[in-house]
Amino acid sequence: MNRCDFEHLLSSRIKRRSLLIGAGALTGLALGSQWSKRVVAQPKFSGYPFSLGVASGDPLPDSVVLWTRLAPNPLNKGAIPQQNYPVQWQVSADESMKRIVRRGKVLATPEFGHSIHVDVQGLQPEQWYWYQFRVGNELSPIGRTRTAPARGDRLNQLRFAFASCQDWQNGYYSAYKHMAEEDLDLVVHLGDYIYEYGPRPGKPRQHNSPEIITLTDYRNRYALYKTDPNLQAAHAAFPWIVTWDDHEVNNNYAGNHPEDDQNKQAFLERRANAYQAYYEHMPLRRSSLPKGANMQLYRRFTFGDLADFNVLDTRQYRTNQPCGDGIKPRCKEAFDPNATMTGKEQERWLFQGLAQSQARWSAIAQQTMLAEYNFDPRPDMKVFNLDQWDGYVAARNRLLEFLDQRQPSNPIVIAGDIHSSWVHDLKTDFSKPDSRTVGTEFVGTSISSDFPARFIAPVTAALASNPHTKFFNGEFRGYVRCHLTRDRWQSDFRAVSTILDQNATISTLASFAVEDGRPGAQRA
C-alpha cells in the first residue's frame, strides 16, 4: 500500500471533531514549516514508513507516551535496513499542529524493531494534545492524546471504554470503528491483543504464518493486526492503558508453564520473544522494558480524586492451573492457599494501593472473570472454569476479604478473556446469596473472538444457580463504555451487529449502574 492509499483509507475511518488522522499532501505542505530542517539523513523507504499508525498511552498529569514503528513493508520484518533512523516528533495544543508545545528527536533502532517510545514530559494536566512524527521527508498520521488530571484535583466525570480479545481471523474490527467515534478520555485494553495460532481456513481473515515462536514471528503478527485501519483509528483518537492476557504468548500459559509440552527453557525463550514484541508495539514507558523473559507491566493510574486504575498482570506470576485446567469440577488443588494469580509481590502492591487510595472509584483492571460461576445448570452439580479465579479460590478469597475488611471506596473490577458480557455482584461468600456484596464486576465481550454458540444456552440456564450474576450475553461482540461521575458509575455494553461486515452498526445491548457507596449493579 502506498502512502496516498494508506492516508485515504485511515482518514476515512474517523471524522469526529475534525480529528486529523491522515497526513495528506496539503496537510504536509502546511506543516512543513513547523519541523526542524536539521535532519541527519534523508532516508528513502520502499513504502510508507508509518504503515502501522501512531498511538499514545499511560497518561499522567504531566506526561504521556507516544508510539510508532517504522515499517515500510510491515508483514516482511518491516523491510527496513538494519540501521538507526533519527525520527522527529512534536506535540501541539491544537489539531492543526500550529501551537507546538514540545518537540524532539529520537532514534529508531533495529534492536527494538525500529519502534519508538517517547515519554513526553512537561505537559499540562487534563488537556487534549495532538502529536505527529517525521522521518526524512515522511510525515506520520496525526494522533490525539490526553493527560490525566492532577492527583487529588476535583474531577466531576471520566469517560473510557475497555476492550479485549481481538482474534484477527475470526472477523473484522468494526467495533473499533465505532469506538473511535465515541466521546472518551481513554481506552483500557485487557489483553489478547494478538493471537498466536497459525492460519485457520474458512475464516474471514487469515494469519500470516504458522503458530508464532520467534521474535520475528511475533513482530510480523503484531504488524498484521496493526494494519487494521479501525484499530489504528481508535489508537489515534485516545490514549490507551494496556495489559496482556495469555494469547500474547501462548494460550492459557501460567507463569513458566506453557499450554503444551514445550520444555521450560524453550518456553522462556518464547516468552522473552513475545514480551519484547509486546513492548515494541505498545505505548509503554521504559519502566516496562523487558529483561529477558520478565517484564514489569502492573501499574497504577490516578485520575484526579475520581478514579484509580490498578492494572494487573495475572499471567506472568501465576501458579499453574489446578486439576489439569479446563472447565470441570474443582479438585483440592483449586483451594491451595499457595496458589496465586498475581504473585505475592503484586498482591501486596494491589492491597497497599487500594488501602491508600483517596479516589471515589477504585477500579481493578485485570484479565479473567473474578466472580464465581457454576457453569452446570443441573442440581447439585458444580463445574468451573479453572483458568479463571475459580481455579484460585484462596487468592480470590484474600482479595474479597480485603475489600470487605478495609472497604476501599467503590471497588469495581473490569475484565475480559471470556468473549462474552457479564455483570456480577462480588460476594464475601458466593454460596450464600445474602452474604455481603463488597464490589461489582463488569466483564466485557470480545472485539472479534468467538464465544461458541453451543455454550450460550447452558450458560444461560445456569444463571438461576448463580444469583449474584446480574447479566450474561454470549451472542454479540463489542466493548464496554463507562461513564463515571461523583455519584454513579455506568457501564454500557456496546454491541456490533456483526463481525463479518466492516460496515456493521452498533447499539447498546444493556446498561448497568453502581451508585456511590452502594456496591452491586442495577439496570440503568
mmCIF file with all atom_site columns, N, CA, C and O in Angstrom, residues 306 308 310 350 354-355 357 359-365 370 399-414 424-427 437-442 484 489 514-521:
data_model
loop_
_atom_site.group_PDB
_atom_site.id
_atom_site.type_symbol
_atom_site.label_atom_id
_atom_site.label_alt_id
_atom_site.label_comp_id
_atom_site.label_asym_id
_atom_site.label_entity_id
_atom_site.label_seq_id
_atom_site.pdbx_PDB_ins_code
_atom_site.Cartn_x
_atom_site.Cartn_y
_atom_site.Cartn_z
_atom_site.occupancy
_atom_site.B_iso_or_equiv
_atom_site.pdbx_formal_charge
_atom_site.auth_seq_id
_atom_site.auth_comp_id
_atom_site.auth_asym_id
_atom_site.auth_atom_id
_atom_site.pdbx_PDB_model_num
ATOM 1   N N  . LEU A 1 306 ? -11.259 11.269  41.356 1.00 0.00 ? 306 LEU A N  1
ATOM 2   C CA . LEU A 1 306 ? -12.423 10.493  40.937 1.00 0.00 ? 306 LEU A CA 1
ATOM 3   C C  . LEU A 1 306 ? -12.150 9.000   40.818 1.00 0.00 ? 306 LEU A C  1
ATOM 4   O O  . LEU A 1 306 ? -12.978 8.184   41.244 1.00 0.00 ? 306 LEU A O  1
ATOM 5   N N  . ASP A 1 308 ? -9.067  5.644   40.556 1.00 0.00 ? 308 ASP A N  1
ATOM 6   C CA . ASP A 1 308 ? -7.783  4.966   40.453 1.00 0.00 ? 308 ASP A CA 1
ATOM 7   C C  . ASP A 1 308 ? -7.967  3.724   39.591 1.00 0.00 ? 308 ASP A C  1
ATOM 8   O O  . ASP A 1 308 ? -8.991  3.031   39.695 1.00 0.00 ? 308 ASP A O  1
ATOM 9   N N  . ASN A 1 310 ? -6.017  0.235   39.025 1.00 0.00 ? 310 ASN A N  1
ATOM 10  C CA . ASN A 1 310 ? -4.977  -0.716  39.373 1.00 0.00 ? 310 ASN A CA 1
ATOM 11  C C  . ASN A 1 310 ? -4.922  -1.749  38.257 1.00 0.00 ? 310 ASN A C  1
ATOM 12  O O  . ASN A 1 310 ? -5.810  -2.592  38.128 1.00 0.00 ? 310 ASN A O  1
ATOM 13  N N  . LEU A 1 350 ? -1.173  -4.385  45.220 1.00 0.00 ? 350 LEU A N  1
ATOM 14  C CA . LEU A 1 350 ? -2.588  -4.103  44.991 1.00 0.00 ? 350 LEU A CA 1
ATOM 15  C C  . LEU A 1 350 ? -3.273  -3.706  46.291 1.00 0.00 ? 350 LEU A C  1
ATOM 16  O O  . LEU A 1 350 ? -3.983  -2.682  46.345 1.00 0.00 ? 350 LEU A O  1
ATOM 17  N N  . LEU A 1 354 ? -4.986  -0.064  47.135 1.00 0.00 ? 354 LEU A N  1
ATOM 18  C CA . LEU A 1 354 ? -6.398  0.062   47.476 1.00 0.00 ? 354 LEU A CA 1
ATOM 19  C C  . LEU A 1 354 ? -6.574  0.703   48.848 1.00 0.00 ? 354 LEU A C  1
ATOM 20  O O  . LEU A 1 354 ? -7.461  1.547   49.048 1.00 0.00 ? 354 LEU A O  1
ATOM 21  N N  . ALA A 1 355 ? -5.721  0.332   49.809 1.00 0.00 ? 355 ALA A N  1
ATOM 22  C CA . ALA A 1 355 ? -5.836  0.873   51.162 1.00 0.00 ? 355 ALA A CA 1
ATOM 23  C C  . ALA A 1 355 ? -5.531  2.361   51.205 1.00 0.00 ? 355 ALA A C  1
ATOM 24  O O  . ALA A 1 355 ? -6.133  3.107   51.997 1.00 0.00 ? 355 ALA A O  1
ATOM 25  N N  . SER A 1 357 ? -5.804  4.545   48.619 1.00 0.00 ? 357 SER A N  1
ATOM 26  C CA . SER A 1 357 ? -6.500  5.326   47.601 1.00 0.00 ? 357 SER A CA 1
ATOM 27  C C  . SER A 1 357 ? -7.404  6.387   48.221 1.00 0.00 ? 357 SER A C  1
ATOM 28  O O  . SER A 1 357 ? -8.101  6.135   49.213 1.00 0.00 ? 357 SER A O  1
ATOM 29  N N  . ALA A 1 359 ? -9.407  8.049   45.962 1.00 0.00 ? 359 ALA A N  1
ATOM 30  C CA . ALA A 1 359 ? -10.329 8.265   44.843 1.00 0.00 ? 359 ALA A CA 1
ATOM 31  C C  . ALA A 1 359 ? -11.739 7.786   45.185 1.00 0.00 ? 359 ALA A C  1
ATOM 32  O O  . ALA A 1 359 ? -11.939 6.915   46.043 1.00 0.00 ? 359 ALA A O  1
ATOM 33  N N  . ARG A 1 360 ? -12.715 8.326   44.480 1.00 0.00 ? 360 ARG A N  1
ATOM 34  C CA . ARG A 1 360 ? -14.111 7.932   44.680 1.00 0.00 ? 360 ARG A CA 1
ATOM 35  C C  . ARG A 1 360 ? -14.349 6.505   44.186 1.00 0.00 ? 360 ARG A C  1
ATOM 36  O O  . ARG A 1 360 ? -15.092 5.736   44.800 1.00 0.00 ? 360 ARG A O  1
ATOM 37  N N  . TRP A 1 361 ? -13.728 6.143   43.046 1.00 0.00 ? 361 TRP A N  1
ATOM 38  C CA . TRP A 1 361 ? -13.911 4.822   42.453 1.00 0.00 ? 361 TRP A CA 1
ATOM 39  C C  . TRP A 1 361 ? -12.570 4.094   42.404 1.00 0.00 ? 361 TRP A C  1
ATOM 40  O O  . TRP A 1 361 ? -11.580 4.644   41.918 1.00 0.00 ? 361 TRP A O  1
ATOM 41  N N  . SER A 1 362 ? -12.536 2.858   42.882 1.00 0.00 ? 362 SER A N  1
ATOM 42  C CA . SER A 1 362 ? -11.313 2.044   42.925 1.00 0.00 ? 362 SER A CA 1
ATOM 43  C C  . SER A 1 362 ? -11.440 0.936   41.891 1.00 0.00 ? 362 SER A C  1
ATOM 44  O O  . SER A 1 362 ? -12.062 -0.106  42.150 1.00 0.00 ? 362 SER A O  1
ATOM 45  N N  . ALA A 1 363 ? -10.877 1.164   40.726 1.00 0.00 ? 363 ALA A N  1
ATOM 46  C CA . ALA A 1 363 ? -11.002 0.199   39.630 1.00 0.00 ? 363 ALA A CA 1
ATOM 47  C C  . ALA A 1 363 ? -9.837  -0.781  39.638 1.00 0.00 ? 363 ALA A C  1
ATOM 48  O O  . ALA A 1 363 ? -8.680  -0.392  39.853 1.00 0.00 ? 363 ALA A O  1
ATOM 49  N N  . ILE A 1 364 ? -10.148 -2.040  39.410 1.00 0.00 ? 364 ILE A N  1
ATOM 50  C CA . ILE A 1 364 ? -9.144  -3.091  39.234 1.00 0.00 ? 364 ILE A CA 1
ATOM 51  C C  . ILE A 1 364 ? -9.312  -3.611  37.814 1.00 0.00 ? 364 ILE A C  1
ATOM 52  O O  . ILE A 1 364 ? -10.325 -4.230  37.472 1.00 0.00 ? 364 ILE A O  1
ATOM 53  N N  . ALA A 1 365 ? -8.328  -3.316  36.967 1.00 0.00 ? 365 ALA A N  1
ATOM 54  C CA . ALA A 1 365 ? -8.363  -3.725  35.561 1.00 0.00 ? 365 ALA A CA 1
ATOM 55  C C  . ALA A 1 365 ? -7.523  -4.979  35.414 1.00 0.00 ? 365 ALA A C  1
ATOM 56  O O  . ALA A 1 365 ? -6.298  -4.939  35.590 1.00 0.00 ? 365 ALA A O  1
ATOM 57  N N  . LEU A 1 370 ? -13.448 -12.598 37.802 1.00 0.00 ? 370 LEU A N  1
ATOM 58  C CA . LEU A 1 370 ? -13.165 -12.754 39.230 1.00 0.00 ? 370 LEU A CA 1
ATOM 59  C C  . LEU A 1 370 ? -14.285 -13.494 39.946 1.00 0.00 ? 370 LEU A C  1
ATOM 60  O O  . LEU A 1 370 ? -14.037 -14.342 40.802 1.00 0.00 ? 370 LEU A O  1
ATOM 61  N N  . LEU A 1 399 ? -8.563  -11.432 48.324 1.00 0.00 ? 399 LEU A N  1
ATOM 62  C CA . LEU A 1 399 ? -8.935  -10.146 47.745 1.00 0.00 ? 399 LEU A CA 1
ATOM 63  C C  . LEU A 1 399 ? -10.312 -9.700  48.240 1.00 0.00 ? 399 LEU A C  1
ATOM 64  O O  . LEU A 1 399 ? -10.492 -8.543  48.660 1.00 0.00 ? 399 LEU A O  1
ATOM 65  N N  . LEU A 1 400 ? -11.288 -10.598 48.221 1.00 0.00 ? 400 LEU A N  1
ATOM 66  C CA . LEU A 1 400 ? -12.639 -10.229 48.645 1.00 0.00 ? 400 LEU A CA 1
ATOM 67  C C  . LEU A 1 400 ? -12.691 -9.920  50.140 1.00 0.00 ? 400 LEU A C  1
ATOM 68  O O  . LEU A 1 400 ? -13.414 -9.009  50.577 1.00 0.00 ? 400 LEU A O  1
ATOM 69  N N  . GLU A 1 401 ? -11.921 -10.662 50.936 1.00 0.00 ? 401 GLU A N  1
ATOM 70  C CA . GLU A 1 401 ? -11.853 -10.367 52.376 1.00 0.00 ? 401 GLU A CA 1
ATOM 71  C C  . GLU A 1 401 ? -11.221 -8.998  52.613 1.00 0.00 ? 401 GLU A C  1
ATOM 72  O O  . GLU A 1 401 ? -11.646 -8.254  53.507 1.00 0.00 ? 401 GLU A O  1
ATOM 73  N N  . PHE A 1 402 ? -10.218 -8.656  51.813 1.00 0.00 ? 402 PHE A N  1
ATOM 74  C CA . PHE A 1 402 ? -9.614  -7.337  51.931 1.00 0.00 ? 402 PHE A CA 1
ATOM 75  C C  . PHE A 1 402 ? -10.643 -6.252  51.609 1.00 0.00 ? 402 PHE A C  1
ATOM 76  O O  . PHE A 1 402 ? -10.750 -5.241  52.326 1.00 0.00 ? 402 PHE A O  1
ATOM 77  N N  . LEU A 1 403 ? -11.390 -6.427  50.541 1.00 0.00 ? 403 LEU A N  1
ATOM 78  C CA . LEU A 1 403 ? -12.412 -5.452  50.190 1.00 0.00 ? 403 LEU A CA 1
ATOM 79  C C  . LEU A 1 403 ? -13.456 -5.324  51.291 1.00 0.00 ? 403 LEU A C  1
ATOM 80  O O  . LEU A 1 403 ? -13.946 -4.216  51.586 1.00 0.00 ? 403 LEU A O  1
ATOM 81  N N  . ASP A 1 404 ? -13.783 -6.423  51.930 1.00 0.00 ? 404 ASP A N  1
ATOM 82  C CA . ASP A 1 404 ? -14.781 -6.421  52.989 1.00 0.00 ? 404 ASP A CA 1
ATOM 83  C C  . ASP A 1 404 ? -14.256 -5.728  54.245 1.00 0.00 ? 404 ASP A C  1
ATOM 84  O O  . ASP A 1 404 ? -14.949 -4.913  54.869 1.00 0.00 ? 404 ASP A O  1
ATOM 85  N N  . GLN A 1 405 ? -13.023 -6.020  54.610 1.00 0.00 ? 405 GLN A N  1
ATOM 86  C CA . GLN A 1 405 ? -12.485 -5.516  55.874 1.00 0.00 ? 405 GLN A CA 1
ATOM 87  C C  . GLN A 1 405 ? -11.966 -4.083  55.766 1.00 0.00 ? 405 GLN A C  1
ATOM 88  O O  . GLN A 1 405 ? -12.185 -3.263  56.654 1.00 0.00 ? 405 GLN A O  1
ATOM 89  N N  . ARG A 1 406 ? -11.276 -3.759  54.682 1.00 0.00 ? 406 ARG A N  1
ATOM 90  C CA . ARG A 1 406 ? -10.667 -2.441  54.541 1.00 0.00 ? 406 ARG A CA 1
ATOM 91  C C  . ARG A 1 406 ? -11.562 -1.440  53.829 1.00 0.00 ? 406 ARG A C  1
ATOM 92  O O  . ARG A 1 406 ? -11.360 -0.235  53.929 1.00 0.00 ? 406 ARG A O  1
ATOM 93  N N  . GLN A 1 407 ? -12.519 -1.922  53.089 1.00 0.00 ? 407 GLN A N  1
ATOM 94  C CA . GLN A 1 407 ? -13.553 -1.115  52.436 1.00 0.00 ? 407 GLN A CA 1
ATOM 95  C C  . GLN A 1 407 ? -12.990 0.081   51.655 1.00 0.00 ? 407 GLN A C  1
ATOM 96  O O  . GLN A 1 407 ? -13.334 1.238   51.932 1.00 0.00 ? 407 GLN A O  1
ATOM 97  N N  . PRO A 1 408 ? -12.128 -0.195  50.650 1.00 0.00 ? 408 PRO A N  1
ATOM 98  C CA . PRO A 1 408 ? -11.751 0.899   49.748 1.00 0.00 ? 408 PRO A CA 1
ATOM 99  C C  . PRO A 1 408 ? -12.995 1.422   49.037 1.00 0.00 ? 408 PRO A C  1
ATOM 100 O O  . PRO A 1 408 ? -13.993 0.707   48.881 1.00 0.00 ? 408 PRO A O  1
ATOM 101 N N  . SER A 1 409 ? -12.945 2.659   48.604 1.00 0.00 ? 409 SER A N  1
ATOM 102 C CA . SER A 1 409 ? -14.136 3.315   48.065 1.00 0.00 ? 409 SER A CA 1
ATOM 103 C C  . SER A 1 409 ? -14.566 2.697   46.738 1.00 0.00 ? 409 SER A C  1
ATOM 104 O O  . SER A 1 409 ? -13.815 2.694   45.770 1.00 0.00 ? 409 SER A O  1
ATOM 105 N N  . ASN A 1 410 ? -15.752 2.156   46.713 1.00 0.00 ? 410 ASN A N  1
ATOM 106 C CA . ASN A 1 410 ? -16.415 1.700   45.477 1.00 0.00 ? 410 ASN A CA 1
ATOM 107 C C  . ASN A 1 410 ? -15.531 0.826   44.590 1.00 0.00 ? 410 ASN A C  1
ATOM 108 O O  . ASN A 1 410 ? -15.163 1.224   43.473 1.00 0.00 ? 410 ASN A O  1
ATOM 109 N N  . PRO A 1 411 ? -15.196 -0.394  45.020 1.00 0.00 ? 411 PRO A N  1
ATOM 110 C CA . PRO A 1 411 ? -14.380 -1.272  44.168 1.00 0.00 ? 411 PRO A CA 1
ATOM 111 C C  . PRO A 1 411 ? -15.163 -1.736  42.936 1.00 0.00 ? 411 PRO A C  1
ATOM 112 O O  . PRO A 1 411 ? -16.287 -2.232  43.048 1.00 0.00 ? 411 PRO A O  1
ATOM 113 N N  . ILE A 1 412 ? -14.546 -1.561  41.778 1.00 0.00 ? 412 ILE A N  1
ATOM 114 C CA . ILE A 1 412 ? -15.113 -2.022  40.509 1.00 0.00 ? 412 ILE A CA 1
ATOM 115 C C  . ILE A 1 412 ? -14.045 -2.826  39.791 1.00 0.00 ? 412 ILE A C  1
ATOM 116 O O  . ILE A 1 412 ? -12.933 -2.338  39.549 1.00 0.00 ? 412 ILE A O  1
ATOM 117 N N  . VAL A 1 413 ? -14.352 -4.064  39.431 1.00 0.00 ? 413 VAL A N  1
ATOM 118 C CA . VAL A 1 413 ? -13.444 -4.907  38.661 1.00 0.00 ? 413 VAL A CA 1
ATOM 119 C C  . VAL A 1 413 ? -13.903 -4.900  37.211 1.00 0.00 ? 413 VAL A C  1
ATOM 120 O O  . VAL A 1 413 ? -15.093 -5.083  36.922 1.00 0.00 ? 413 VAL A O  1
ATOM 121 N N  . ILE A 1 414 ? -12.953 -4.675  36.286 1.00 0.00 ? 414 ILE A N  1
ATOM 122 C CA . ILE A 1 414 ? -13.258 -4.821  34.862 1.00 0.00 ? 414 ILE A CA 1
ATOM 123 C C  . ILE A 1 414 ? -12.396 -5.952  34.314 1.00 0.00 ? 414 ILE A C  1
ATOM 124 O O  . ILE A 1 414 ? -11.224 -6.089  34.677 1.00 0.00 ? 414 ILE A O  1
ATOM 125 N N  . HIS A 1 424 ? -21.571 -8.943  37.569 1.00 0.00 ? 424 HIS A N  1
ATOM 126 C CA . HIS A 1 424 ? -21.631 -9.717  38.811 1.00 0.00 ? 424 HIS A CA 1
ATOM 127 C C  . HIS A 1 424 ? -21.602 -8.796  40.029 1.00 0.00 ? 424 HIS A C  1
ATOM 128 O O  . HIS A 1 424 ? -20.882 -7.788  40.030 1.00 0.00 ? 424 HIS A O  1
ATOM 129 N N  . ASP A 1 425 ? -22.330 -9.173  41.059 1.00 0.00 ? 425 ASP A N  1
ATOM 130 C CA . ASP A 1 425 ? -22.074 -8.659  42.395 1.00 0.00 ? 425 ASP A CA 1
ATOM 131 C C  . ASP A 1 425 ? -20.986 -9.532  43.020 1.00 0.00 ? 425 ASP A C  1
ATOM 132 O O  . ASP A 1 425 ? -21.064 -10.768 42.951 1.00 0.00 ? 425 ASP A O  1
ATOM 133 N N  . LEU A 1 426 ? -19.998 -8.909  43.607 1.00 0.00 ? 426 LEU A N  1
ATOM 134 C CA . LEU A 1 426 ? -18.902 -9.641  44.244 1.00 0.00 ? 426 LEU A CA 1
ATOM 135 C C  . LEU A 1 426 ? -19.249 -9.873  45.711 1.00 0.00 ? 426 LEU A C  1
ATOM 136 O O  . LEU A 1 426 ? -19.442 -8.920  46.473 1.00 0.00 ? 426 LEU A O  1
ATOM 137 N N  . LYS A 1 427 ? -19.318 -11.131 46.092 1.00 0.00 ? 427 LYS A N  1
ATOM 138 C CA . LYS A 1 427 ? -19.817 -11.532 47.400 1.00 0.00 ? 427 LYS A CA 1
ATOM 139 C C  . LYS A 1 427 ? -18.685 -12.024 48.310 1.00 0.00 ? 427 LYS A C  1
ATOM 140 O O  . LYS A 1 427 ? -17.690 -12.575 47.836 1.00 0.00 ? 427 LYS A O  1
ATOM 141 N N  . THR A 1 437 ? -22.266 -7.895  49.755 1.00 0.00 ? 437 THR A N  1
ATOM 142 C CA . THR A 1 437 ? -21.726 -7.515  48.452 1.00 0.00 ? 437 THR A CA 1
ATOM 143 C C  . THR A 1 437 ? -20.619 -6.493  48.704 1.00 0.00 ? 437 THR A C  1
ATOM 144 O O  . THR A 1 437 ? -20.862 -5.450  49.316 1.00 0.00 ? 437 THR A O  1
ATOM 145 N N  . VAL A 1 438 ? -19.402 -6.767  48.221 1.00 0.00 ? 438 VAL A N  1
ATOM 146 C CA . VAL A 1 438 ? -18.253 -5.906  48.520 1.00 0.00 ? 438 VAL A CA 1
ATOM 147 C C  . VAL A 1 438 ? -17.729 -5.177  47.287 1.00 0.00 ? 438 VAL A C  1
ATOM 148 O O  . VAL A 1 438 ? -16.809 -4.364  47.389 1.00 0.00 ? 438 VAL A O  1
ATOM 149 N N  . GLY A 1 439 ? -18.307 -5.447  46.135 1.00 0.00 ? 439 GLY A N  1
ATOM 150 C CA . GLY A 1 439 ? -17.859 -4.793  44.917 1.00 0.00 ? 439 GLY A CA 1
ATOM 151 C C  . GLY A 1 439 ? -18.701 -5.238  43.741 1.00 0.00 ? 439 GLY A C  1
ATOM 152 O O  . GLY A 1 439 ? -19.666 -6.013  43.886 1.00 0.00 ? 439 GLY A O  1
ATOM 153 N N  . THR A 1 440 ? -18.321 -4.771  42.577 1.00 0.00 ? 440 THR A N  1
ATOM 154 C CA . THR A 1 440 ? -19.053 -5.057  41.340 1.00 0.00 ? 440 THR A CA 1
ATOM 155 C C  . THR A 1 440 ? -18.059 -5.424  40.252 1.00 0.00 ? 440 THR A C  1
ATOM 156 O O  . THR A 1 440 ? -16.956 -4.857  40.199 1.00 0.00 ? 440 THR A O  1
ATOM 157 N N  . GLU A 1 441 ? -18.439 -6.344  39.394 1.00 0.00 ? 441 GLU A N  1
ATOM 158 C CA . GLU A 1 441 ? -17.576 -6.738  38.275 1.00 0.00 ? 441 GLU A CA 1
ATOM 159 C C  . GLU A 1 441 ? -18.328 -6.573  36.961 1.00 0.00 ? 441 GLU A C  1
ATOM 160 O O  . GLU A 1 441 ? -19.462 -7.054  36.815 1.00 0.00 ? 441 GLU A O  1
ATOM 161 N N  . PHE A 1 442 ? -17.673 -5.905  36.005 1.00 0.00 ? 442 PHE A N  1
ATOM 162 C CA . PHE A 1 442 ? -18.151 -5.813  34.630 1.00 0.00 ? 442 PHE A CA 1
ATOM 163 C C  . PHE A 1 442 ? -17.171 -6.567  33.741 1.00 0.00 ? 442 PHE A C  1
ATOM 164 O O  . PHE A 1 442 ? -15.980 -6.245  33.723 1.00 0.00 ? 442 PHE A O  1
ATOM 165 N N  . LEU A 1 484 ? -18.175 7.714   34.436 1.00 0.00 ? 484 LEU A N  1
ATOM 166 C CA . LEU A 1 484 ? -18.036 7.859   35.874 1.00 0.00 ? 484 LEU A CA 1
ATOM 167 C C  . LEU A 1 484 ? -18.350 9.301   36.266 1.00 0.00 ? 484 LEU A C  1
ATOM 168 O O  . LEU A 1 484 ? -17.846 10.248  35.646 1.00 0.00 ? 484 LEU A O  1
ATOM 169 N N  . TRP A 1 489 ? -21.372 5.159   38.594 1.00 0.00 ? 489 TRP A N  1
ATOM 170 C CA . TRP A 1 489 ? -20.588 4.520   37.524 1.00 0.00 ? 489 TRP A CA 1
ATOM 171 C C  . TRP A 1 489 ? -21.587 3.794   36.626 1.00 0.00 ? 489 TRP A C  1
ATOM 172 O O  . TRP A 1 489 ? -22.322 2.921   37.089 1.00 0.00 ? 489 TRP A O  1
ATOM 173 N N  . VAL A 1 514 ? -23.728 1.547   39.091 1.00 0.00 ? 514 VAL A N  1
ATOM 174 C CA . VAL A 1 514 ? -23.400 1.383   40.504 1.00 0.00 ? 514 VAL A CA 1
ATOM 175 C C  . VAL A 1 514 ? -23.472 2.773   41.127 1.00 0.00 ? 514 VAL A C  1
ATOM 176 O O  . VAL A 1 514 ? -22.863 3.720   40.616 1.00 0.00 ? 514 VAL A O  1
ATOM 177 N N  . GLU A 1 515 ? -24.188 2.885   42.214 1.00 0.00 ? 515 GLU A N  1
ATOM 178 C CA . GLU A 1 515 ? -24.295 4.156   42.917 1.00 0.00 ? 515 GLU A CA 1
ATOM 179 C C  . GLU A 1 515 ? -23.180 4.267   43.948 1.00 0.00 ? 515 GLU A C  1
ATOM 180 O O  . GLU A 1 515 ? -22.779 3.272   44.563 1.00 0.00 ? 515 GLU A O  1
ATOM 181 N N  . ASP A 1 516 ? -22.683 5.468   44.135 1.00 0.00 ? 516 ASP A N  1
ATOM 182 C CA . ASP A 1 516 ? -21.638 5.721   45.116 1.00 0.00 ? 516 ASP A CA 1
ATOM 183 C C  . ASP A 1 516 ? -22.050 5.211   46.490 1.00 0.00 ? 516 ASP A C  1
ATOM 184 O O  . ASP A 1 516 ? -23.129 5.544   46.991 1.00 0.00 ? 516 ASP A O  1
ATOM 185 N N  . GLY A 1 517 ? -21.185 4.388   47.080 1.00 0.00 ? 517 GLY A N  1
ATOM 186 C CA . GLY A 1 517 ? -21.442 3.871   48.418 1.00 0.00 ? 517 GLY A CA 1
ATOM 187 C C  . GLY A 1 517 ? -22.373 2.696   48.485 1.00 0.00 ? 517 GLY A C  1
ATOM 188 O O  . GLY A 1 517 ? -22.677 2.202   49.592 1.00 0.00 ? 517 GLY A O  1
ATOM 189 N N  . ARG A 1 518 ? -22.839 2.192   47.334 1.00 0.00 ? 518 ARG A N  1
ATOM 190 C CA . ARG A 1 518 ? -23.773 1.067   47.311 1.00 0.00 ? 518 ARG A CA 1
ATOM 191 C C  . ARG A 1 518 ? -23.243 0.000   46.359 1.00 0.00 ? 518 ARG A C  1
ATOM 192 O O  . ARG A 1 518 ? -23.578 -0.006  45.172 1.00 0.00 ? 518 ARG A O  1
ATOM 193 N N  . PRO A 1 519 ? -22.397 -0.922  46.822 1.00 0.00 ? 519 PRO A N  1
ATOM 194 C CA . PRO A 1 519 ? -21.829 -1.944  45.938 1.00 0.00 ? 519 PRO A CA 1
ATOM 195 C C  . PRO A 1 519 ? -22.910 -2.830  45.341 1.00 0.00 ? 519 PRO A C  1
ATOM 196 O O  . PRO A 1 519 ? -23.934 -3.111  45.962 1.00 0.00 ? 519 PRO A O  1
ATOM 197 N N  . GLY A 1 520 ? -22.670 -3.242  44.099 1.00 0.00 ? 520 GLY A N  1
ATOM 198 C CA . GLY A 1 520 ? -23.654 -4.026  43.370 1.00 0.00 ? 520 GLY A CA 1
ATOM 199 C C  . GLY A 1 520 ? -24.259 -3.212  42.246 1.00 0.00 ? 520 GLY A C  1
ATOM 200 O O  . GLY A 1 520 ? -24.402 -1.989  42.356 1.00 0.00 ? 520 GLY A O  1
ATOM 201 N N  . ALA A 1 521 ? -24.584 -3.890  41.155 1.00 0.00 ? 521 ALA A N  1
ATOM 202 C CA . ALA A 1 521 ? -25.056 -3.206  39.944 1.00 0.00 ? 521 ALA A CA 1
ATOM 203 C C  . ALA A 1 521 ? -26.563 -3.333  39.792 1.00 0.00 ? 521 ALA A C  1
ATOM 204 O O  . ALA A 1 521 ? -27.166 -4.347  40.170 1.00 0.00 ? 521 ALA A O  1
#
